[in-house]
XYZ file of C-alpha atoms in Angstrom:
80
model
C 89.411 136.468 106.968
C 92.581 135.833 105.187
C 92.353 132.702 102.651
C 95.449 130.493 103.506
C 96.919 129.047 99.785
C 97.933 125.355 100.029
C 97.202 122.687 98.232
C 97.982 119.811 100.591
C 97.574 119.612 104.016
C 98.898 116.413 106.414
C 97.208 115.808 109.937
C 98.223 112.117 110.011
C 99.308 110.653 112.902
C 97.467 113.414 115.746
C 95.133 111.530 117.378
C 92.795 113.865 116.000
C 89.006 112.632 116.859
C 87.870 115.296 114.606
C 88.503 118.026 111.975
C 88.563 121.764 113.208
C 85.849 123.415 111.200
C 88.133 126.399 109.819
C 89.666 123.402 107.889
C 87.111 125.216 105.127
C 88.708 128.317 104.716
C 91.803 126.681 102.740
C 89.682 127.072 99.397
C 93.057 125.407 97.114
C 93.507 122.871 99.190
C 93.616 119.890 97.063
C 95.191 116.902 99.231
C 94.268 116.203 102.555
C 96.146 113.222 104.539
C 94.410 111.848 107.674
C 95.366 108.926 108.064
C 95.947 107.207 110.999
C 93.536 109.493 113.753
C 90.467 108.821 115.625
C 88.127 110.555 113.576
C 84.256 109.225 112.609
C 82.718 112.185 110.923
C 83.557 114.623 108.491
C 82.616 118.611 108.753
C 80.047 118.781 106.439
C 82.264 122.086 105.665
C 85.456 119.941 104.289
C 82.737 119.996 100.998
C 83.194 123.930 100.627
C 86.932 122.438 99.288
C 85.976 122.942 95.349
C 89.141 121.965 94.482
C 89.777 118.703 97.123
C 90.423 115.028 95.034
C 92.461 113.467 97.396
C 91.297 112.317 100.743
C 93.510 110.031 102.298
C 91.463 108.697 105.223
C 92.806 105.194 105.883
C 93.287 103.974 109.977
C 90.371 105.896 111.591
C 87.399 104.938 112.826
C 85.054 105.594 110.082
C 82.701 102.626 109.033
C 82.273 101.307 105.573
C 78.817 102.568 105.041
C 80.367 106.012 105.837
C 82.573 105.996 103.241
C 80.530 104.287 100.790
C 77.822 107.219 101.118
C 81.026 109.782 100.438
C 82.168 108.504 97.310
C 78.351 108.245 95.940
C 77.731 111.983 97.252
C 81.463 112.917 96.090
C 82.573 111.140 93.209
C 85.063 114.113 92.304
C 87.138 112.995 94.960
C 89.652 110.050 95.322
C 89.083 108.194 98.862
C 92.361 106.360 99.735
């Protein structure tokens, strides 16, 4: 499969109730903007990003203990 080069992505604003798994395959993807979906979960794949440190994640509908757990088990990566 091709490798797509990007470094930021933005889904804001799409209603989105979750990420497509292929979201993986953009291996320099470094900023990812959600905000403002209807997404709970992450793909546990989104951690295959090595080089992710910006997840901007505000106005969904993940809860506080979610997020808490995903800055302990990612602390490389910037939670906004």
């Amino acid at each position: 499969s091709e490798m797509c080069i990007r470094d930021s992505l933005s889904l804001g604003d799409n209603q989105l109730k979750e990420l497509p798994e292929e979201i993986q395959t953009l291996e320099s993807l470094m900023v990812l903007d959600i905000r403002n979906n209807k997404i709970s979960r992450l793909p546990h794949q989104i951690m295959n990003l090595k080089k992710l440190h910006t997840l901007r994640l505000s106005d969904n509908k993940f809860n506080t203990d979610y997020i808490d757990s995903l800055r302990t088990l990612y602390p490389q990566i910037s939670f906004e």
